[in-house]
Coordinates of C-alpha atoms and ligand atoms in Angstrom, one line a residue:
M912 CA 129.0 -24.4 113.5
A913 CA 128.6 -27.4 115.8
I914 CA 131.4 -27.6 118.4
K915 CA 133.1 -30.9 118.1
T916 CA 135.5 -31.0 121.1
I917 CA 134.3 -33.3 123.9
I918 CA 135.5 -32.0 127.2
E919 CA 136.0 -33.7 130.6
P920 CA 132.6 -33.2 132.3
F921 CA 134.1 -32.1 135.6
K922 CA 136.6 -29.5 136.9
I923 CA 139.4 -30.2 139.2
K924 CA 139.2 -29.3 142.9
T925 CA 142.0 -31.4 144.5
I926 CA 145.2 -32.2 142.7
E927 CA 148.0 -34.8 143.2
P928 CA 151.3 -33.7 141.8
L929 CA 153.1 -35.9 139.3
R930 CA 156.8 -36.2 140.1
M931 CA 158.8 -35.7 136.9
N932 CA 161.9 -37.8 136.5
T933 CA 164.5 -38.1 133.9
R934 CA 165.2 -40.9 131.4
G935 CA 168.4 -41.8 133.3
Q936 CA 166.6 -42.0 136.6
R937 CA 163.9 -44.2 135.1
E938 CA 166.6 -46.6 133.7
E939 CA 168.1 -46.9 137.2
I940 CA 164.7 -47.4 138.8
L941 CA 163.9 -50.2 136.3
K942 CA 167.1 -51.9 136.7
R943 CA 166.6 -52.0 140.5
A944 CA 163.0 -53.3 139.9
G945 CA 164.3 -56.2 137.9
Y946 CA 162.6 -54.7 134.8
N947 CA 159.2 -55.5 136.3
L948 CA 156.8 -52.5 136.4
F949 CA 154.9 -54.1 139.4
N950 CA 158.1 -53.5 141.4
V951 CA 158.2 -49.8 140.6
R952 CA 156.9 -47.4 143.2
A953 CA 153.8 -45.5 142.0
E954 CA 155.5 -42.1 142.8
D955 CA 158.1 -43.0 140.2
V956 CA 155.5 -43.4 137.5
L957 CA 154.3 -40.4 135.5
I958 CA 151.2 -41.8 133.8
D959 CA 149.9 -45.0 135.5
L960 CA 147.9 -47.2 133.1
L961 CA 148.5 -50.4 135.0
T962 CA 144.8 -50.9 135.8
D963 CA 141.4 -49.1 135.9
S964 CA 140.6 -51.0 139.1
G965 CA 140.4 -49.0 142.3
T966 CA 142.2 -46.1 140.7
S967 CA 139.2 -43.8 140.1
A968 CA 139.1 -40.2 141.3
M969 CA 136.1 -39.7 143.6
S970 CA 133.8 -36.8 143.3
A971 CA 133.2 -34.0 145.9
K972 CA 129.8 -35.8 146.7
Q973 CA 131.6 -39.1 147.3
W974 CA 134.1 -37.4 149.6
A975 CA 131.2 -35.7 151.4
G976 CA 129.6 -39.2 151.7
L977 CA 132.7 -40.5 153.4
L978 CA 132.2 -38.0 156.2
D979 CA 128.6 -38.9 156.5
G980 CA 129.3 -42.6 156.8
D981 CA 127.6 -44.4 159.6
E982 CA 130.1 -46.8 161.3
A983 CA 127.6 -48.8 163.4
Y984 CA 128.4 -52.5 163.4
A985 CA 124.8 -53.6 162.7
G986 CA 122.1 -51.8 160.8
A987 CA 124.1 -48.7 159.8
R988 CA 122.3 -46.0 157.8
S989 CA 125.0 -46.2 155.2
F990 CA 124.1 -49.8 154.5
Y991 CA 120.5 -49.0 153.8
R992 CA 121.4 -46.2 151.5
F993 CA 123.8 -48.5 149.6
E994 CA 121.2 -51.3 149.5
K995 CA 118.5 -48.9 148.2
V996 CA 120.8 -47.7 145.3
V997 CA 121.9 -51.2 144.4
R998 CA 118.4 -52.6 144.5
D999 CA 117.0 -49.8 142.4
L1000 CA 119.7 -50.4 139.8
T1001 CA 119.7 -54.2 139.7
G1002 CA 116.3 -55.1 140.9
F1003 CA 117.8 -58.0 143.0
T1004 CA 116.2 -58.9 146.4
H1005 CA 119.3 -59.6 148.4
I1006 CA 122.3 -57.2 148.4
I1007 CA 125.4 -58.5 150.2
P1008 CA 128.3 -56.1 150.5
T1009 CA 131.9 -57.5 150.1
H1010 CA 135.3 -55.9 150.3
Q1011 CA 135.8 -56.3 146.5
G1012 CA 134.7 -58.4 143.5
R1013 CA 136.7 -61.5 144.2
A1014 CA 135.2 -61.8 147.7
A1015 CA 131.7 -62.0 146.1
E1016 CA 133.0 -64.6 143.7
K1017 CA 134.6 -66.7 146.5
I1018 CA 131.3 -66.8 148.4
L1019 CA 129.2 -67.6 145.3
F1020 CA 131.5 -70.4 144.1
A1021 CA 132.0 -71.8 147.6
I1022 CA 128.3 -72.5 147.5
L1023 CA 127.6 -73.4 143.8
G1024 CA 131.0 -74.7 142.7
G1025 CA 132.7 -78.0 143.6
A1026 CA 134.2 -81.0 141.9
G1027 CA 132.4 -82.3 138.8
K1028 CA 130.8 -78.9 138.0
I1029 CA 131.5 -76.7 135.0
I1030 CA 130.8 -73.0 134.9
P1031 CA 130.7 -71.2 131.5
N1032 CA 131.2 -67.5 130.9
N1033 CA 131.8 -65.4 127.8
T1034 CA 135.4 -65.1 129.2
H1035 CA 136.2 -65.6 132.9
F1036 CA 138.3 -62.9 134.5
D1037 CA 141.4 -64.4 136.3
T1038 CA 140.0 -64.1 139.8
T1039 CA 136.7 -65.6 138.7
R1040 CA 138.5 -68.5 137.1
A1041 CA 140.7 -68.9 140.2
N1042 CA 137.8 -69.0 142.6
I1043 CA 135.9 -71.5 140.4
E1044 CA 139.0 -73.7 140.2
V1045 CA 139.7 -73.4 144.0
S1046 CA 136.2 -74.8 144.6
G1047 CA 137.1 -77.9 142.4
A1048 CA 134.9 -76.9 139.5
Q1049 CA 136.0 -76.2 135.9
A1050 CA 135.8 -72.7 134.3
A1051 CA 134.8 -72.7 130.6
D1052 CA 135.3 -69.7 128.3
L1053 CA 132.8 -69.4 125.4
P1054 CA 133.7 -66.2 123.7
A1055 CA 132.1 -65.3 120.4
K1056 CA 134.3 -66.4 117.4
E1057 CA 134.9 -62.8 116.2
A1058 CA 136.6 -62.0 119.5
L1059 CA 139.5 -64.0 118.3
I1060 CA 140.2 -61.8 115.2
P1061 CA 142.2 -58.8 116.6
S1062 CA 141.8 -56.5 113.6
L1063 CA 138.1 -57.1 113.1
V1064 CA 136.0 -54.0 113.9
K1065 CA 132.6 -55.2 115.1
D1066 CA 130.1 -53.8 117.6
F1067 CA 129.7 -56.6 120.3
K1068 CA 132.9 -58.7 120.2
G1069 CA 132.4 -59.4 123.9
N1070 CA 129.4 -61.6 123.3
M1071 CA 129.1 -65.2 124.3
D1072 CA 129.1 -68.0 121.7
I1073 CA 125.5 -69.0 122.3
T1074 CA 125.7 -72.1 120.1
A1075 CA 128.6 -73.4 122.2
L1076 CA 126.6 -72.6 125.4
E1077 CA 123.6 -74.5 124.1
R1078 CA 125.8 -77.5 123.2
L1079 CA 127.4 -77.4 126.7
L1080 CA 124.0 -77.2 128.5
K1081 CA 122.7 -80.1 126.4
Q1082 CA 125.7 -82.2 127.1
K1083 CA 126.1 -81.5 130.8
G1084 CA 122.6 -80.5 132.0
R1085 CA 121.8 -78.7 135.2
E1086 CA 123.4 -81.4 137.4
H1087 CA 126.8 -80.3 136.2
V1088 CA 126.2 -76.6 135.3
P1089 CA 125.3 -74.9 138.6
L1090 CA 125.2 -71.4 137.0
V1091 CA 126.1 -69.5 133.8
M1092 CA 128.1 -66.2 134.1
M1093 CA 128.4 -63.3 131.7
T1094 CA 131.1 -60.7 132.1
V1095 CA 130.2 -57.1 131.0
T1096 CA 132.1 -55.6 129.5
N1097 CA 134.3 -58.6 128.6
N1098 CA 137.6 -57.6 130.3
S1099 CA 139.6 -60.6 129.1
C1100 CA 138.5 -59.9 125.5
A1101 CA 139.8 -56.3 125.4
G1102 CA 136.9 -54.7 127.3
Q1103 CA 134.6 -55.4 124.4
P1104 CA 130.8 -55.0 125.1
V1105 CA 128.1 -57.6 125.2
S1106 CA 124.8 -56.9 123.4
M1107 CA 121.4 -56.8 125.1
G1108 CA 120.3 -59.4 122.5
C1109 CA 123.0 -61.7 123.7
I1110 CA 122.2 -61.2 127.4
R1111 CA 118.5 -61.9 126.6
R1112 CA 119.2 -65.0 124.6
V1113 CA 121.6 -66.5 127.3
S1114 CA 119.0 -65.7 129.9
E1115 CA 116.2 -67.5 128.0
L1116 CA 118.5 -70.5 127.5
C1117 CA 119.3 -70.6 131.2
R1118 CA 115.7 -70.3 132.1
S1119 CA 114.7 -73.2 129.8
Y1120 CA 117.3 -75.4 131.6
K1121 CA 116.4 -73.9 135.0
I1122 CA 120.0 -72.9 135.6
P1123 CA 120.7 -69.6 137.4
F1124 CA 122.3 -66.8 135.3
F1125 CA 124.7 -64.3 137.0
I1126 CA 126.3 -61.2 135.6
D1127 CA 129.9 -60.2 136.4
A1128 CA 128.8 -56.5 136.5
C1129 CA 132.1 -54.7 137.1
R1130 CA 131.7 -52.5 134.1
F1131 CA 127.9 -52.6 133.7
A1132 CA 127.6 -48.9 132.9
E1133 CA 130.2 -48.8 130.2
N1134 CA 128.5 -51.9 128.7
A1135 CA 125.1 -50.2 128.9
W1136 CA 126.6 -47.1 127.1
F1137 CA 127.8 -49.3 124.2
I1138 CA 124.3 -50.9 124.0
K1139 CA 122.7 -47.4 123.9
T1140 CA 125.0 -46.2 121.2
R1141 CA 125.3 -49.3 119.1
E1142 CA 122.2 -51.6 119.5
P1143 CA 119.2 -50.8 117.2
G1144 CA 116.3 -49.3 119.1
C1145 CA 118.3 -48.2 122.2
K1146 CA 119.4 -44.7 121.4
G1147 CA 116.4 -43.0 123.0
R1148 CA 116.6 -44.9 126.3
S1149 CA 118.6 -43.9 129.4
V1150 CA 121.7 -45.8 130.4
K1151 CA 120.1 -46.5 133.8
E1152 CA 117.1 -48.0 132.1
L1153 CA 119.3 -50.2 129.9
A1154 CA 121.4 -51.3 132.9
Q1155 CA 118.2 -52.2 134.7
E1156 CA 117.1 -54.2 131.7
M1157 CA 120.4 -56.0 131.6
F1158 CA 120.1 -57.0 135.2
S1159 CA 116.4 -58.0 134.8
Y1160 CA 117.5 -61.0 132.6
A1161 CA 119.8 -62.3 135.4
D1162 CA 119.2 -64.1 138.8
G1163 CA 122.1 -62.3 140.4
C1164 CA 125.4 -60.6 140.0
T1165 CA 128.9 -60.2 141.4
M1166 CA 130.3 -56.7 141.3
S1167 CA 133.7 -55.0 141.9
G1168 CA 132.9 -51.5 142.9
K1169 CA 136.5 -50.6 142.0
K1170 CA 135.5 -50.2 138.4
D1171 CA 132.0 -48.8 137.7
G1172 CA 131.3 -48.1 141.4
L1173 CA 133.9 -45.3 141.0
V1174 CA 135.5 -46.1 144.3
N1175 CA 138.9 -47.3 145.5
I1176 CA 137.6 -50.4 147.4
G1177 CA 134.3 -52.3 147.7
G1178 CA 132.0 -54.7 145.9
F1179 CA 128.8 -56.8 146.4
L1180 CA 127.0 -60.0 145.6
A1181 CA 123.3 -59.8 144.8
M1182 CA 120.7 -62.3 144.0
N1183 CA 117.0 -63.2 144.1
D1184 CA 117.1 -66.7 145.6
D1185 CA 116.4 -66.6 149.4
E1186 CA 118.1 -69.9 150.2
L1187 CA 121.2 -69.0 148.3
A1188 CA 121.3 -65.6 149.9
Q1189 CA 121.0 -67.2 153.4
K1190 CA 124.0 -69.5 152.6
A1191 CA 126.0 -66.5 151.2
R1192 CA 125.4 -64.5 154.4
N1193 CA 126.5 -67.3 156.6
I1194 CA 129.8 -67.4 154.7
L1195 CA 130.0 -63.6 154.7
I1196 CA 129.8 -63.5 158.5
V1197 CA 132.8 -65.9 158.7
T1198 CA 135.0 -64.4 156.0
E1199 CA 134.0 -60.7 155.5
G1200 CA 131.8 -59.3 158.3
F1201 CA 128.2 -58.7 159.4
P1202 CA 125.7 -58.6 156.5
T1203 CA 125.2 -54.8 156.9
Y1204 CA 128.9 -54.0 156.3
G1205 CA 130.5 -57.1 154.8
G1206 CA 134.1 -56.2 154.9
L1207 CA 133.6 -52.4 154.3
A1208 CA 133.4 -49.3 156.5
G1209 CA 130.1 -47.4 156.5
R1210 CA 131.8 -44.6 154.6
D1211 CA 132.8 -47.0 151.8
L1212 CA 129.2 -48.0 151.4
E1213 CA 128.3 -44.3 151.1
A1214 CA 130.9 -43.7 148.5
I1215 CA 129.7 -46.7 146.4
A1216 CA 126.1 -45.6 146.6
V1217 CA 127.0 -42.1 145.3
G1218 CA 129.4 -43.6 142.7
L1219 CA 126.7 -45.9 141.3
E1220 CA 124.5 -42.9 140.8
E1221 CA 127.2 -40.9 139.1
V1222 CA 128.4 -43.7 136.8
V1223 CA 125.2 -43.8 134.8
E1224 CA 125.3 -40.1 134.1
E1225 CA 125.4 -39.8 130.3
D1226 CA 127.8 -36.9 130.1
Y1227 CA 130.3 -38.9 132.1
L1228 CA 129.9 -42.1 130.0
H1229 CA 130.1 -40.2 126.8
Y1230 CA 133.4 -38.7 127.9
R1231 CA 134.6 -42.0 129.3
I1232 CA 134.1 -44.1 126.2
I1233 CA 135.1 -41.3 123.8
S1234 CA 138.3 -40.8 125.6
T1235 CA 139.3 -44.4 125.4
K1236 CA 138.4 -44.3 121.7
Y1237 CA 140.4 -41.1 121.3
L1238 CA 143.5 -42.9 122.4
G1239 CA 142.8 -46.0 120.3
D1240 CA 141.9 -44.0 117.1
H1241 CA 145.0 -41.8 117.3
L1242 CA 147.3 -44.9 117.7
V1243 CA 145.6 -46.5 114.7
R1244 CA 146.0 -43.3 112.7
D1245 CA 149.7 -43.5 113.5
G1246 CA 149.9 -47.1 112.4
V1247 CA 150.3 -48.6 115.8
P1248 CA 148.7 -52.1 115.9
I1249 CA 146.0 -52.5 118.6
L1250 CA 143.1 -54.8 119.2
Q1251 CA 140.1 -53.4 117.4
P1252 CA 137.8 -51.7 118.0
P1253 CA 138.7 -49.7 121.2
G1254 CA 137.0 -51.2 124.2
G1255 CA 135.5 -49.5 127.3
H1256 CA 138.3 -49.3 129.8
A1257 CA 141.6 -49.9 128.0
I1258 CA 143.5 -50.1 124.7
Y1259 CA 145.4 -53.2 124.1
L1260 CA 148.6 -53.0 122.0
D1261 CA 149.1 -56.0 119.8
A1262 CA 152.7 -56.7 120.9
A1263 CA 153.3 -59.5 118.4
R1264 CA 152.7 -57.1 115.5
F1265 CA 154.3 -54.1 117.4
A1266 CA 157.6 -56.0 117.7
P1267 CA 157.6 -58.8 115.0
Q1268 CA 161.3 -59.3 115.4
L1269 CA 160.7 -60.8 118.9
E1270 CA 159.4 -64.3 119.5
P1271 CA 156.9 -65.0 122.3
L1272 CA 159.7 -66.3 124.5
D1273 CA 161.6 -63.0 123.9
L1274 CA 158.7 -61.5 126.0
P1275 CA 157.8 -58.7 123.5
G1276 CA 155.1 -57.3 125.9
V1277 CA 157.7 -57.0 128.7
S1278 CA 160.0 -55.3 126.3
I1279 CA 157.4 -52.7 125.2
C1280 CA 156.4 -52.1 128.9
V1281 CA 160.0 -51.5 129.8
D1282 CA 160.6 -49.0 126.9
L1283 CA 157.3 -47.2 127.5
Y1284 CA 158.5 -46.5 131.0
V1285 CA 162.0 -45.5 130.0
L1286 CA 160.8 -43.3 127.2
G1287 CA 157.9 -41.6 128.9
G1288 CA 157.4 -42.8 132.5
I1289 CA 154.2 -44.7 131.4
R1290 CA 153.3 -47.8 133.3
A1291 CA 151.4 -50.4 131.3
V1292 CA 150.9 -54.2 131.8
E1293 CA 152.0 -57.1 129.8
I1294 CA 149.3 -59.7 129.0
G1295 CA 151.3 -62.3 127.2
T1296 CA 153.9 -65.0 127.8
A1297 CA 155.0 -63.5 131.1
M1298 CA 151.5 -63.5 132.5
F1299 CA 150.0 -66.6 130.8
G1300 CA 153.0 -68.7 129.6
R1301 CA 154.3 -71.5 131.7
H1302 CA 157.7 -72.6 133.0
D1303 CA 158.2 -76.4 133.3
P1304 CA 160.5 -76.8 136.4
E1305 CA 161.4 -80.3 135.5
T1306 CA 162.7 -79.6 132.0
G1307 CA 163.4 -75.9 132.4
I1308 CA 161.4 -75.4 129.2
E1309 CA 159.3 -72.1 128.8
H1310 CA 156.0 -72.4 127.0
P1311 CA 154.5 -69.3 125.4
G1312 CA 151.1 -67.7 126.3
P1313 CA 148.2 -67.7 123.9
R1314 CA 148.8 -64.1 122.7
E1315 CA 151.1 -61.1 123.2
L1316 CA 149.4 -57.9 124.4
V1317 CA 150.2 -54.8 126.3
R1318 CA 147.2 -53.2 128.1
L1319 CA 146.9 -49.4 128.6
A1320 CA 144.1 -49.3 131.2
I1321 CA 142.6 -45.9 131.8
P1322 CA 141.7 -44.9 135.3
R1323 CA 138.3 -43.2 135.6
R1324 CA 138.2 -39.3 135.9
V1325 CA 142.0 -39.2 136.6
Y1326 CA 143.8 -38.1 133.5
T1327 CA 143.0 -35.2 131.1
Q1328 CA 143.2 -35.0 127.4
S1329 CA 146.7 -33.6 127.5
H1330 CA 147.9 -36.7 129.5
I1331 CA 146.4 -38.9 126.9
D1332 CA 148.0 -36.8 124.1
Y1333 CA 151.3 -37.4 125.9
V1334 CA 150.6 -41.2 125.9
I1335 CA 149.8 -41.1 122.2
E1336 CA 153.1 -39.3 121.5
V1337 CA 155.2 -41.7 123.6
V1338 CA 153.6 -44.9 122.2
T1339 CA 153.9 -43.7 118.6
E1340 CA 157.5 -42.7 119.1
L1341 CA 158.3 -46.1 120.6
Y1342 CA 156.5 -47.7 117.6
R1343 CA 158.7 -45.6 115.3
R1344 CA 161.8 -47.0 117.1
R1345 CA 160.4 -50.5 117.4
Q1346 CA 163.5 -52.1 115.8
S1347 CA 165.4 -51.2 119.0
L1348 CA 163.0 -53.3 121.3
R1349 CA 165.2 -55.9 123.0
P1350 CA 164.4 -59.5 123.9
F1351 CA 164.0 -60.2 127.7
R1352 CA 164.4 -63.3 129.7
F1353 CA 163.3 -64.4 133.2
V1354 CA 165.8 -64.2 136.0
E1355 CA 163.5 -65.3 138.8
Q1356 CA 160.0 -66.5 138.7
E1357 CA 157.5 -68.0 141.2
P1358 CA 155.3 -71.0 140.2
V1359 CA 152.0 -69.1 140.5
L1360 CA 151.0 -65.7 139.1
R1361 CA 154.7 -65.2 138.2
H1362 CA 154.2 -61.8 136.4
F1363 CA 153.6 -60.0 139.7
T1364 CA 157.0 -60.8 141.3
A1365 CA 159.3 -62.0 138.5
S1366 CA 162.5 -60.3 137.6
Y1367 CA 163.8 -60.0 134.0
T1368 CA 167.0 -59.1 132.2
P1369 CA 167.6 -57.8 128.6
A1370 CA 169.1 -60.5 126.4
V1371 CA 170.9 -60.9 123.1
R1372 CA 168.9 -63.0 120.7
G1373 CA 170.3 -66.2 119.3
Ligands
LIG1217 C1 135.7 -58.6 135.0 C2 136.3 -58.7 136.3 N1 135.7 -59.5 137.3 C3 136.2 -59.5 138.5 C4 137.2 -58.7 139.0 C5 137.7 -58.8 140.4 O1 137.4 -57.6 141.1 P1 138.3 -57.2 142.3 O2 139.6 -56.7 141.8 O3 137.5 -56.1 143.0 O4 138.4 -58.4 143.3 C6 137.8 -57.8 138.0 C7 138.9 -57.0 138.4 O5 139.7 -56.5 137.6 C8 137.3 -57.8 136.7 O6 137.9 -57.0 135.8

């Protein structure tokens, strides 16, 4: 008989206790936090699914690497080790360390962005969009059409709409499109993967227009795993080889090591173009640090180097993607509406279908997050009207966001199957009691990125 249970491919050496609290205590904590989970202390959270970014557990080898870090200002051994690993993986000539992904984006768009430019992506992540817009350029999202159908189960819903890209390149030309980006996996489209075929076709199109093509590579290993398991002809190839092929189609990448670098801080910018790299290093020295440390300690560079080797291990990726799917499949089995199919790093509850009695301006995602915390001490994040809606200060009118979601992001190597079973039980129980979900209203909000600092209050409808 074949054994079906897939186990965590690691054992636990160091533990961090979870502090149990009661429902009554959690109600008090939330009230004091203005019902905003961002205002709750991490030690008051039982299972923290706020983000998969910077929340990974490091391996014994990474911790050993920290001790071995070379902290020289210039030419540290740790930099050369880091550079070698990144170059081997990506094939890019110039490897520029940054303190995290958005610092790489800021440098890239400070050089290539600017007024009158337009930068397409399958879907821009918030910081990518913000850095493009700060430069004066416009950020264009070109997701594949199937990405917009939540219940559709399809293999590569993270793809770019290539016809729309072709149209844009034809209209605007290389004078107005300084580069094309592709985010793998597509975080803003529920962590859905991008196929190798799509990456290849976008690359060919960019080359025919002589426009640089950059990958936002935060979750490159998770994407390569999906390619291996879903794309015809890829099963027999190693994840590392597939990742190398993905990078071979690009002229550079931005990377947040806080995801598939399996570290708590760090990132890089990489590219082949010598002139662009020179300009990037000049900015790096002003804003981040000397090019052989770029805003990181030598020990951080060591930890990323080890993390990038561990993240392409197939036992790890098998467990990682299967455990996200495990959560998604169990919720679907229990009738809970989620965005389908389960992505790489998170499960997204479809809050509009979860709480159909609530309108977007009732903040259904906030309501679900509040009750997930009260019921089970779980911290999730609303991605809906609180995050992407708009308050008009002149009229006082609230405008809803494009859709109502709650993201359960899964930190890497942190929680075991029993933690996930607990999450399934709590979410399913809340879904069973969904009629009790209350509307919420803003009490206070800031004009930018209001969801981080806002406070809310439960309201009576009508
Ligand atoms: C797709 C994507 N790009 C860029 C970033 C920014 O990375 P960082 O948080 O390291 O600045 C993130 C972070 O979540 C991301 O998911």
